[in-house]
XYZ file of C-alpha atoms in Angstrom:
643
model
C 0.000 0.000 0.000
C 2.803 2.415 0.955
C 4.704 1.982 -2.320
C 1.682 1.760 -4.633
C 2.281 5.208 -6.091
C 6.072 5.273 -5.735
C 7.205 4.662 -9.292
C 10.915 4.367 -8.430
C 10.304 1.294 -6.250
C 9.067 -1.719 -8.225
C 6.630 -3.811 -6.148
C 8.481 -7.131 -6.460
C 9.491 -9.584 -3.747
C 13.143 -8.516 -3.649
C 12.272 -4.870 -3.014
C 9.726 -5.861 -0.371
C 12.374 -7.954 1.360
C 14.720 -4.975 1.361
C 12.051 -2.769 2.943
C 11.542 -5.314 5.746
C 15.192 -5.548 6.769
C 15.563 -4.134 10.315
C 19.039 -5.463 11.138
C 22.301 -5.770 9.252
C 22.469 -9.542 9.682
C 18.801 -10.217 8.922
C 18.156 -13.543 7.160
C 16.843 -12.375 3.759
C 15.758 -15.887 2.712
C 13.581 -16.298 5.796
C 11.961 -12.900 5.236
C 11.424 -13.704 1.537
C 9.716 -16.972 2.437
C 7.396 -15.230 4.899
C 6.610 -12.455 2.439
C 5.902 -14.987 -0.317
C 3.423 -16.823 1.886
C 1.815 -13.546 2.919
C 1.519 -12.374 -0.677
C -0.128 -15.624 -1.742
C -2.636 -15.278 1.116
C -3.325 -11.642 0.248
C -3.807 -12.597 -3.414
C -6.266 -15.343 -2.491
C -8.229 -12.799 -0.449
C -8.205 -10.332 -3.379
C -6.332 -7.671 -1.399
C -3.478 -7.538 -3.909
C -3.083 -8.387 -7.561
C -0.133 -10.090 -9.263
C 1.161 -9.010 -12.659
C 4.165 -11.140 -13.529
C 6.662 -10.648 -10.686
C 5.012 -7.451 -9.452
C 2.322 -7.140 -6.774
C -0.107 -4.247 -6.507
C -2.311 -3.159 -3.619
C -5.995 -3.102 -4.638
C -8.563 -0.466 -3.829
C -12.060 -1.516 -2.763
C -13.347 -1.198 -6.347
C -10.376 -3.123 -7.709
C -10.859 -5.843 -5.090
C -14.488 -6.229 -6.161
C -13.437 -6.554 -9.808
C -10.746 -9.065 -8.821
C -13.330 -11.168 -6.971
C -15.672 -11.069 -9.960
C -12.895 -12.071 -12.341
C -12.002 -15.056 -10.176
C -15.674 -16.051 -10.102
C -15.947 -16.116 -13.914
C -16.614 -19.667 -15.077
C -14.683 -21.090 -18.011
C -15.048 -24.525 -19.548
C -12.285 -26.958 -20.337
C -13.162 -26.555 -24.035
C -12.571 -22.795 -23.770
C -9.220 -23.410 -22.089
C -8.139 -25.874 -24.769
C -9.265 -23.577 -27.579
C -7.447 -20.585 -26.097
C -4.269 -22.586 -25.559
C -4.498 -23.885 -29.129
C -4.808 -20.323 -30.402
C -1.737 -19.284 -28.404
C 0.253 -22.233 -29.761
C -0.760 -22.318 -33.415
C -1.956 -18.819 -34.237
C 0.438 -16.730 -32.165
C 3.499 -18.689 -31.096
C 3.785 -20.552 -34.424
C 2.387 -17.568 -36.417
C -0.425 -19.537 -38.062
C 1.980 -21.880 -39.806
C 0.186 -24.858 -41.397
C 2.677 -26.236 -43.922
C 6.375 -27.044 -44.109
C 8.525 -26.206 -47.101
C 11.037 -29.025 -47.550
C 13.673 -27.505 -49.790
C 15.295 -30.787 -50.851
C 11.989 -32.032 -52.256
C 10.910 -28.619 -53.618
C 7.483 -29.002 -52.115
C 5.245 -27.597 -49.379
C 3.796 -30.274 -47.094
C 0.619 -29.179 -45.260
C -0.052 -30.463 -41.764
C -3.028 -30.693 -39.423
C -2.869 -28.825 -36.123
C -4.178 -30.613 -33.026
C -4.191 -29.578 -29.371
C -5.428 -32.088 -26.791
C -7.421 -33.937 -29.450
C -9.064 -30.813 -30.924
C -8.335 -29.745 -34.509
C -7.482 -26.114 -35.214
C -8.219 -24.812 -38.671
C -9.643 -26.907 -41.533
C -9.189 -30.657 -41.390
C -7.690 -31.390 -44.795
C -6.198 -34.429 -46.487
C -2.531 -34.037 -45.569
C -0.437 -36.891 -44.206
C 1.264 -34.810 -41.517
C -0.029 -33.503 -38.205
C 1.399 -31.575 -35.272
C -0.312 -32.807 -32.105
C 0.344 -30.971 -28.853
C -0.489 -32.676 -25.547
C -0.812 -30.252 -22.632
C -1.555 -30.528 -18.893
C -5.104 -29.400 -19.736
C -5.793 -32.832 -21.267
C -7.767 -35.291 -19.150
C -5.310 -37.981 -20.259
C -2.112 -36.003 -19.687
C -0.961 -38.244 -16.829
C -1.306 -41.332 -19.039
C 1.129 -39.976 -21.623
C 4.347 -41.208 -20.114
C 7.377 -41.894 -22.300
C 6.328 -45.401 -23.388
C 2.748 -44.294 -24.048
C 3.942 -41.386 -26.218
C 6.222 -43.692 -28.194
C 3.401 -46.170 -28.810
C 0.939 -43.382 -29.626
C 3.275 -41.803 -32.187
C 3.751 -45.239 -33.750
C -0.015 -45.695 -34.113
C -0.504 -42.140 -35.390
C 1.716 -42.397 -38.453
C 2.650 -38.919 -39.651
C 1.978 -37.198 -36.296
C 4.640 -35.115 -34.587
C 3.602 -35.553 -30.953
C 4.710 -32.761 -28.592
C 4.193 -33.247 -24.861
C 4.560 -29.976 -22.966
C 5.927 -29.944 -19.385
C 3.421 -29.630 -16.537
C 3.839 -25.957 -15.626
C 1.047 -25.061 -13.207
C 2.085 -21.410 -13.103
C 1.607 -21.210 -16.882
C -1.795 -22.948 -16.668
C -2.943 -20.619 -13.866
C -1.804 -17.628 -15.910
C -3.704 -18.926 -18.956
C -6.888 -19.307 -16.922
C -6.517 -15.847 -15.405
C -5.971 -14.416 -18.887
C -9.058 -16.184 -20.228
C -11.224 -15.166 -17.237
C -10.100 -11.556 -17.510
C -10.861 -11.461 -21.256
C -14.287 -12.946 -20.633
C -15.037 -10.545 -17.760
C -14.014 -7.447 -19.735
C -16.144 -8.559 -22.662
C -19.173 -9.023 -20.371
C -18.774 -5.574 -18.804
C -18.358 -3.617 -22.039
C -22.044 -2.775 -22.381
C -21.827 1.052 -22.133
C -23.303 1.239 -18.604
C -20.046 0.986 -16.626
C -19.006 3.870 -14.352
C -15.854 5.894 -15.105
C -14.088 4.160 -12.220
C -15.010 0.732 -13.545
C -13.974 1.723 -17.068
C -10.565 2.779 -15.726
C -10.189 -0.508 -13.860
C -11.241 -2.485 -16.956
C -8.721 -0.553 -19.030
C -6.002 -1.333 -16.474
C -6.975 -4.984 -16.449
C -6.927 -5.126 -20.266
C -3.469 -3.590 -20.359
C -2.318 -5.929 -17.619
C -3.772 -8.876 -19.566
C -1.834 -7.872 -22.680
C 1.369 -8.037 -20.687
C 0.247 -11.338 -19.170
C -0.373 -12.748 -22.648
C 3.128 -11.665 -23.748
C 4.595 -13.409 -20.718
C 2.515 -16.532 -21.491
C 3.838 -16.603 -25.046
C 7.376 -16.259 -23.787
C 6.830 -19.009 -21.260
C 5.143 -21.168 -23.924
C 8.188 -20.810 -26.156
C 10.355 -22.006 -23.254
C 8.005 -24.946 -22.684
C 8.364 -25.936 -26.343
C 12.128 -25.880 -25.977
C 11.952 -28.256 -23.012
C 9.051 -30.368 -24.357
C 9.283 -34.051 -25.318
C 9.019 -34.779 -29.057
C 7.906 -38.094 -30.585
C 7.366 -39.347 -34.137
C 7.005 -42.736 -35.842
C 7.482 -44.643 -32.582
C 10.664 -42.816 -31.558
C 11.598 -40.098 -29.115
C 13.319 -37.311 -30.998
C 16.448 -35.697 -29.629
C 15.788 -32.075 -30.546
C 17.576 -29.108 -29.001
C 15.652 -26.135 -30.386
C 16.465 -22.520 -29.759
C 12.794 -21.607 -30.184
C 9.460 -23.332 -30.805
C 9.454 -22.893 -34.594
C 12.865 -24.576 -34.785
C 11.507 -27.617 -32.960
C 8.465 -27.734 -35.222
C 10.545 -27.567 -38.408
C 13.024 -30.200 -37.204
C 10.251 -32.597 -36.207
C 8.370 -32.154 -39.481
C 11.575 -32.634 -41.472
C 12.115 -35.923 -39.657
C 8.603 -37.036 -40.598
C 8.955 -35.968 -44.228
C 12.235 -37.819 -44.597
C 10.799 -41.034 -43.144
C 7.169 -41.359 -44.222
C 7.808 -40.470 -47.862
C 10.097 -43.454 -48.315
C 9.408 -43.697 -52.076
C 10.307 -40.124 -52.884
C 13.666 -41.368 -54.131
C 11.869 -43.238 -56.945
C 11.620 -39.919 -58.794
C 14.313 -39.940 -61.422
C 14.827 -36.162 -61.322
C 13.412 -32.880 -60.038
C 12.954 -30.272 -62.759
C 13.339 -26.536 -62.518
C 10.303 -25.954 -64.762
C 8.095 -29.079 -65.060
C 5.344 -27.178 -66.939
C 7.822 -26.308 -69.685
C 8.891 -29.971 -69.870
C 5.271 -31.130 -70.178
C 4.580 -28.758 -73.037
C 7.786 -29.767 -74.838
C 6.949 -33.479 -74.611
C 3.328 -33.145 -75.749
C 4.134 -30.771 -78.604
C 7.063 -32.845 -79.892
C 6.880 -34.117 -83.478
C 6.221 -37.744 -84.402
C 9.923 -38.573 -84.409
C 10.394 -37.148 -80.918
C 7.471 -39.150 -79.533
C 8.692 -42.278 -81.329
C 12.075 -41.893 -79.648
C 10.356 -41.447 -76.299
C 8.428 -44.708 -76.807
C 11.647 -46.471 -77.680
C 13.414 -45.162 -74.570
C 10.561 -46.222 -72.302
C 10.401 -49.703 -73.838
C 14.150 -50.147 -73.458
C 14.365 -49.174 -69.778
C 11.276 -48.193 -67.816
C 12.267 -45.881 -64.931
C 11.128 -46.669 -61.397
C 8.833 -43.627 -61.209
C 7.083 -44.496 -64.495
C 6.726 -48.088 -63.319
C 5.036 -46.962 -60.079
C 2.527 -44.804 -61.949
C 1.868 -47.643 -64.411
C 1.238 -50.085 -61.558
C -1.267 -47.696 -60.011
C -3.073 -47.272 -63.339
C -3.189 -51.054 -63.790
C -4.657 -51.488 -60.306
C -7.366 -48.879 -60.846
C -8.150 -50.384 -64.246
C -8.580 -53.857 -62.733
C -10.927 -52.388 -60.115
C -12.959 -50.680 -62.874
C -12.381 -47.304 -61.245
C -12.077 -44.158 -63.345
C -8.583 -42.683 -63.222
C -8.754 -38.905 -62.988
C -5.477 -37.033 -63.311
C -6.149 -34.917 -60.208
C -6.778 -38.084 -58.147
C -3.625 -39.726 -59.461
C -1.536 -36.646 -58.632
C -3.097 -36.534 -55.158
C -2.272 -40.220 -54.666
C 1.406 -39.738 -55.481
C 1.510 -36.566 -53.423
C 0.637 -38.555 -50.289
C 2.708 -41.156 -48.514
C 4.747 -43.168 -49.253
C 5.584 -40.935 -52.251
C 5.188 -37.238 -51.430
C 5.999 -36.263 -55.019
C 5.522 -32.657 -56.155
C 2.339 -32.255 -58.190
C 3.988 -31.037 -61.380
C 6.543 -33.854 -61.338
C 3.719 -36.415 -61.284
C 1.919 -34.587 -64.091
C 5.175 -34.697 -66.081
C 5.373 -38.486 -65.620
C 1.824 -38.893 -66.957
C 2.699 -36.711 -69.938
C 5.692 -38.975 -70.664
C 3.510 -42.090 -70.464
C 0.902 -40.488 -72.723
C 3.420 -39.429 -75.353
C 5.109 -42.824 -75.032
C 1.907 -44.717 -75.856
C 1.408 -46.229 -72.403
C -1.952 -44.562 -71.724
C -4.686 -42.544 -73.393
C -6.021 -39.236 -72.071
C -9.739 -38.537 -72.254
C -11.048 -34.967 -72.015
C -14.785 -34.186 -72.156
C -15.520 -37.822 -72.977
C -13.235 -38.017 -76.006
C -9.715 -39.329 -76.447
C -7.263 -36.585 -77.377
C -3.928 -36.428 -79.152
C -0.792 -35.341 -77.241
C -0.814 -31.947 -78.937
C -4.427 -31.323 -77.831
C -3.606 -32.214 -74.228
C -0.753 -29.699 -73.857
C -3.044 -26.879 -72.692
C -5.111 -28.813 -70.094
C -2.064 -30.686 -68.777
C -0.232 -27.432 -67.985
C -3.219 -25.944 -66.084
C -3.717 -27.563 -62.669
C -7.319 -26.326 -62.529
C -8.191 -28.625 -65.450
C -6.627 -31.809 -64.055
C -9.975 -32.942 -62.650
C -11.374 -33.004 -66.212
C -8.658 -35.307 -67.566
C -9.181 -39.065 -67.376
C -6.461 -41.628 -67.920
C -7.341 -44.755 -69.844
C -5.167 -47.788 -70.430
C -6.519 -49.222 -73.625
C -6.372 -52.966 -74.254
C -7.764 -55.083 -77.077
C -9.438 -58.443 -76.593
C -8.053 -61.317 -78.683
C -10.105 -63.309 -81.203
C -10.809 -66.140 -78.779
C -12.225 -63.745 -76.162
C -14.394 -62.019 -78.774
C -15.715 -65.339 -80.057
C -16.579 -66.537 -76.555
C -18.557 -63.423 -75.775
C -20.328 -63.598 -79.162
C -21.381 -67.186 -78.435
C -22.590 -66.203 -74.988
C -24.499 -63.256 -76.436
C -26.233 -65.559 -78.911
C -27.198 -67.961 -76.127
C -28.552 -65.143 -73.967
C -30.197 -62.841 -76.503
C -30.803 -65.081 -79.504
C -28.743 -63.025 -81.961
C -25.099 -62.804 -83.050
C -23.194 -59.650 -82.154
C -20.828 -57.613 -84.382
C -17.173 -58.469 -84.980
C -15.256 -55.492 -83.552
C -14.650 -54.912 -79.859
C -16.408 -51.538 -79.576
C -19.459 -52.571 -81.608
C -19.778 -55.885 -79.796
C -19.623 -54.070 -76.460
C -22.366 -51.654 -77.586
C -24.541 -54.578 -78.738
C -24.241 -56.362 -75.386
C -24.936 -53.171 -73.431
C -28.053 -52.486 -75.506
C -29.441 -55.991 -74.869
C -28.593 -55.847 -71.171
C -30.453 -52.520 -70.883
C -33.576 -54.245 -72.286
C -33.284 -56.790 -69.465
C -32.862 -53.976 -66.980
C -36.003 -52.204 -68.234
C -38.013 -55.415 -67.950
C -36.811 -56.137 -64.414
C -37.586 -52.555 -63.378
C -41.186 -53.037 -64.578
C -41.527 -56.081 -62.305
C -39.758 -54.502 -59.331
C -42.583 -52.341 -57.823
C -44.875 -55.352 -57.268
C -42.048 -57.604 -56.070
C -40.842 -54.920 -53.645
C -44.158 -55.084 -51.746
C -43.216 -58.556 -50.514
C -46.532 -60.029 -51.693
C -45.130 -61.251 -54.990
C -42.219 -63.599 -55.718
C -38.896 -62.741 -57.345
C -37.803 -59.785 -55.207
C -34.328 -61.154 -54.531
C -33.817 -62.348 -58.112
C -34.852 -58.920 -59.436
C -32.524 -57.076 -57.050
C -29.628 -59.408 -57.848
C -30.262 -59.060 -61.560
C -30.433 -55.272 -61.436
C -27.270 -55.162 -59.319
C -25.432 -57.323 -61.857
C -26.639 -55.203 -64.759
C -25.776 -51.949 -62.972
C -22.299 -53.244 -62.238
C -21.678 -54.088 -65.883
C -23.205 -50.935 -67.340
C -20.801 -48.938 -65.159
C -17.859 -50.456 -67.059
C -17.046 -47.955 -69.786
C -13.936 -49.623 -71.207
C -14.940 -52.073 -73.984
C -12.100 -54.490 -73.237
C -12.940 -54.636 -69.536
C -16.646 -55.040 -70.311
C -16.058 -57.990 -72.643
C -13.559 -59.648 -70.299
C -15.889 -59.300 -67.319
C -18.839 -60.530 -69.397
C -16.949 -63.720 -70.238
C -15.813 -64.204 -66.646
C -19.385 -63.927 -65.337
C -20.934 -66.349 -67.824
C -22.685 -68.443 -65.166
C -24.187 -65.352 -63.540
C -25.632 -64.227 -66.887
C -27.042 -67.682 -67.620
C -28.657 -67.771 -64.162
C -30.130 -64.330 -64.735
C -31.503 -65.470 -68.113
C -33.297 -68.380 -66.392
C -34.627 -66.090 -63.668
C -35.788 -63.535 -66.209
C -37.650 -66.232 -68.169
C -39.536 -67.316 -65.013
C -40.189 -63.750 -63.895
C -41.400 -62.641 -67.306
C -43.789 -65.606 -67.560
C -45.072 -64.955 -64.036
C -45.697 -61.211 -64.316
C -47.145 -61.477 -67.813
C -49.141 -64.742 -67.642
C -49.436 -66.055 -64.081
C -50.155 -62.888 -62.136
C -53.935 -63.438 -61.988
C -53.442 -67.006 -60.736
C -51.160 -65.742 -57.961
C -53.685 -63.097 -56.970
C -56.450 -65.752 -56.863
C -54.218 -67.858 -54.618
C -53.720 -64.978 -52.177
C -57.441 -64.122 -52.154
C -58.380 -67.758 -51.567
C -56.010 -68.145 -48.635
C -57.329 -64.912 -47.096
C -60.927 -66.063 -47.636
C -60.393 -69.548 -46.180
C -58.240 -68.371 -43.274
C -61.155 -67.581 -40.874
C -62.541 -71.109 -41.385
C -59.148 -72.811 -41.226
C -59.900 -74.769 -38.041
C -63.049 -76.291 -39.549
C -61.401 -76.883 -42.938
C -58.466 -78.712 -41.348
C -60.884 -81.284 -39.885
C -61.438 -82.587 -43.411
C -58.389 -84.608 -44.513
C -58.568 -83.798 -48.212
C -59.291 -80.108 -47.643
C -56.474 -79.910 -45.093
C -53.979 -81.295 -47.623
C -55.176 -78.832 -50.250
C -55.003 -75.892 -47.840
C -51.474 -76.804 -46.710
C -50.406 -77.140 -50.323
C -51.759 -73.677 -51.124
C -49.706 -72.221 -48.282
C -46.599 -74.107 -49.452
C -46.966 -72.570 -52.902
C -47.552 -69.127 -51.354
C -44.351 -69.375 -49.273
C -42.214 -70.848 -52.055
C -39.558 -68.381 -53.248
C -39.874 -69.678 -56.823
C -43.491 -70.897 -57.184
C -43.640 -70.473 -60.949
C -43.894 -74.167 -61.886
C -46.388 -74.885 -59.095
C -49.070 -72.361 -59.992
C -50.823 -74.788 -62.322
C -52.068 -76.645 -59.219
C -53.740 -73.570 -57.706
C -57.189 -73.701 -59.395
C -57.758 -77.382 -58.537
C -56.681 -76.903 -54.917
C -59.001 -73.909 -54.510
C -61.950 -75.877 -55.846
C -61.310 -78.782 -53.450
C -61.234 -76.421 -50.496
C -64.245 -74.463 -51.732
C -66.398 -77.608 -51.789
C -65.584 -78.505 -48.181
C -65.764 -74.906 -46.994
C -69.154 -74.401 -48.657
C -70.538 -77.546 -47.004
C -69.273 -76.602 -43.551
C -70.422 -73.021 -43.915
C -73.923 -73.965 -45.048
C -74.305 -76.311 -42.084
C -73.160 -73.649 -39.621
C -75.364 -71.039 -41.220
C -78.415 -73.315 -41.229
C -78.011 -74.127 -37.530
C -77.480 -70.459 -36.758
C -80.616 -69.429 -38.640
C -82.653 -72.066 -36.779
C -81.429 -70.620 -33.487
C -82.167 -67.115 -34.741
C -85.728 -68.230 -35.449
C -86.042 -69.312 -31.846
C -84.719 -65.985 -30.534
C -87.027 -63.988 -32.763
C -89.976 -66.282 -31.921
C -89.378 -65.787 -28.205
C -89.464 -62.017 -28.570
C -92.565 -62.115 -30.763
C -94.389 -64.319 -28.241
C -93.567 -61.863 -25.474
C -94.764 -58.977 -27.649
C -98.039 -60.797 -28.299
C -98.551 -61.410 -24.594
C -98.025 -57.749 -23.844
C -100.156 -56.677 -26.804
C -97.340 -54.368 -27.860
C -97.825 -51.518 -30.288
C -96.358 -51.720 -33.828
C -93.732 -49.174 -32.875
C -92.584 -51.253 -29.899
C -92.609 -54.453 -31.967
C -90.384 -52.829 -34.586
C -88.025 -51.467 -31.937
C -87.713 -54.840 -30.200
C -87.219 -56.948 -33.351
C -85.110 -54.747 -35.654
C -81.762 -55.638 -34.083
C -82.405 -59.400 -34.298
C -83.586 -59.133 -37.879
C -80.405 -57.257 -38.839
C -78.253 -59.962 -37.216
C -80.153 -62.654 -39.154
C -79.456 -60.806 -42.414
C -75.744 -60.667 -41.566
C -75.660 -64.405 -40.802
C -77.293 -65.155 -44.146
C -74.442 -63.266 -45.935
C -71.540 -64.235 -43.610
C -68.759 -66.510 -44.951
C -66.755 -66.787 -41.718
C -67.667 -69.479 -39.243
C -66.183 -67.591 -36.256
C -68.175 -64.526 -37.276
C -71.395 -66.590 -37.450
C -70.739 -67.808 -33.906
C -70.058 -64.249 -32.806
C -73.293 -62.991 -34.434
C -75.270 -65.795 -32.807
C -73.919 -64.824 -29.392
C -74.787 -61.216 -30.125
C -78.351 -62.317 -31.042
C -78.686 -64.067 -27.680
C -77.700 -60.849 -25.915
C -80.088 -58.820 -28.092
C -82.937 -61.174 -27.188
C -82.514 -60.372 -23.507
C -82.174 -56.666 -24.268
C -85.337 -56.704 -26.417
C -87.407 -58.347 -23.658
C -86.108 -55.749 -21.200
C -87.052 -52.950 -23.606
C -90.588 -54.364 -23.906
C -91.022 -54.604 -20.131
C -89.761 -51.065 -19.546
C -91.990 -49.668 -22.288
C -95.150 -51.436 -20.979
C -94.381 -50.320 -17.429
C -93.927 -46.730 -18.592
C -97.275 -46.796 -20.438
C -99.048 -48.211 -17.342
C -97.664 -45.426 -15.167
C -98.877 -42.801 -17.607
C -102.376 -44.362 -17.732
C -102.685 -44.523 -13.897
C -104.739 -41.521 -12.550
C -102.792 -39.043 -10.428
C -103.582 -39.033 -6.662
């Protein structure tokens, strides 16, 4: 308090110790320890405020602000985000890629702090992952755990910062102060509060500078891991450590970079020269490549072969991206130059806007990276005579006609016929998809097979695959024959079968008592449940007739007995009406319900429903008699003279 406004005396511990010396031989260390403890207690009680190594006495208003700042709540996510911003945006100056001079390429990297990504999550192979004491799993990351983790996370430079509680406390104070100042800047603060907020903001700026300085020191003493090894780095500053660690990763994960025969000063110029060369120049290039295929060309050719076998389109931009990632890491323009060499050397074709182009026509698009996504690479192959003959024979067996002689025309013929099959299956699919009609699985399998083949654009691959899947096509032909016959000729029979089963179902218990009808009913259900009932549908009409005969006999007997009983119920009510000499209105009211039930029994085809209606008639009989009695009693009371 006494030195608060004395600018020549800095309020640090050493000066306070000096002020407390009262004897020449005073133990300075003992006084310093006592003062330190006292200062910590005063700070906890918000009587003083610490700014770096300086301590300031607080006024009442400042103490209130200090208490409010300490009471500000911050989440662990806010802490992690703020620390990540300090690390990546401020300490490392927003750096997100490493220029490796020897490879003449920039290698982007992801930025991760305690499991949280900072900035866009791209497609790079590299990542800088910082593990701080703010992480819930910090204690688990001992040396062996970090080594194992960096081995699992291939391409990650793992940086474990030391556990510096003073730094963490300073970070939290900085974050709380920022949050408090932001909350109070609403235009209603008093001049005193505005001055205090301004002082706190200025103090926080200095605190942030100290945090960055301390963070740089923490990076220098941090533990670094990559590819299952602890790195022995001795950086002068944080950016040095980052660059050294990333260089180690680049050198080790791009193990096939050395396959590149050369790095060119101006690859675009080389591409244009190759594609615009005259016929003699391109002929010489073909000769050189046939004589000795370089390792880099061989790698690109292997990739193209693999994609061709998988029937995947090969887009130049995808190919360049593939060889730009591990284990290659090749510069984009060097990969484009290799493709240009293969194209001019007759190894591949380039397709732009759906059409094959000559080398001269590809010079413009190949030297503009924005057009790489429009360039497809095609390795053209020609089927031999034996393969063409086999597919022609198969086409005749499947479609009943002989296809053309050439590869392209034969492929077009087969695709046209297959599309007819697809259209027919798609007409059957809506009914089959309901689950009430057979052939759903066969239709789906057939459409999947057709879709797979129609996606093959290369004629050679289409013909080869067609031959290889001969049995699948023959099976589909058989299925299509059955399905076509069913949906064109047998559909009404199937619908009659379903209707019959639904109609007989209520009387099943009675039907099953007859041996012949039971066999017929079980057979109908077997046909209904059969996944391929096509050859069995001829039995349906006869089976239905056998069941109908028995069902009709049983139903007529049940109905006749029910109507006899109904006559008794109605007769009982009529007799009671006659005894009571009921009026026509009362007779109609008492009998109408029973008469309606009798009409329903006469039209009912379900034995359980007849039994239900008969039970309902019994209940109605009692209700009708009760209605008659109540009505007669009411009339008697009305006729009785009033007392």
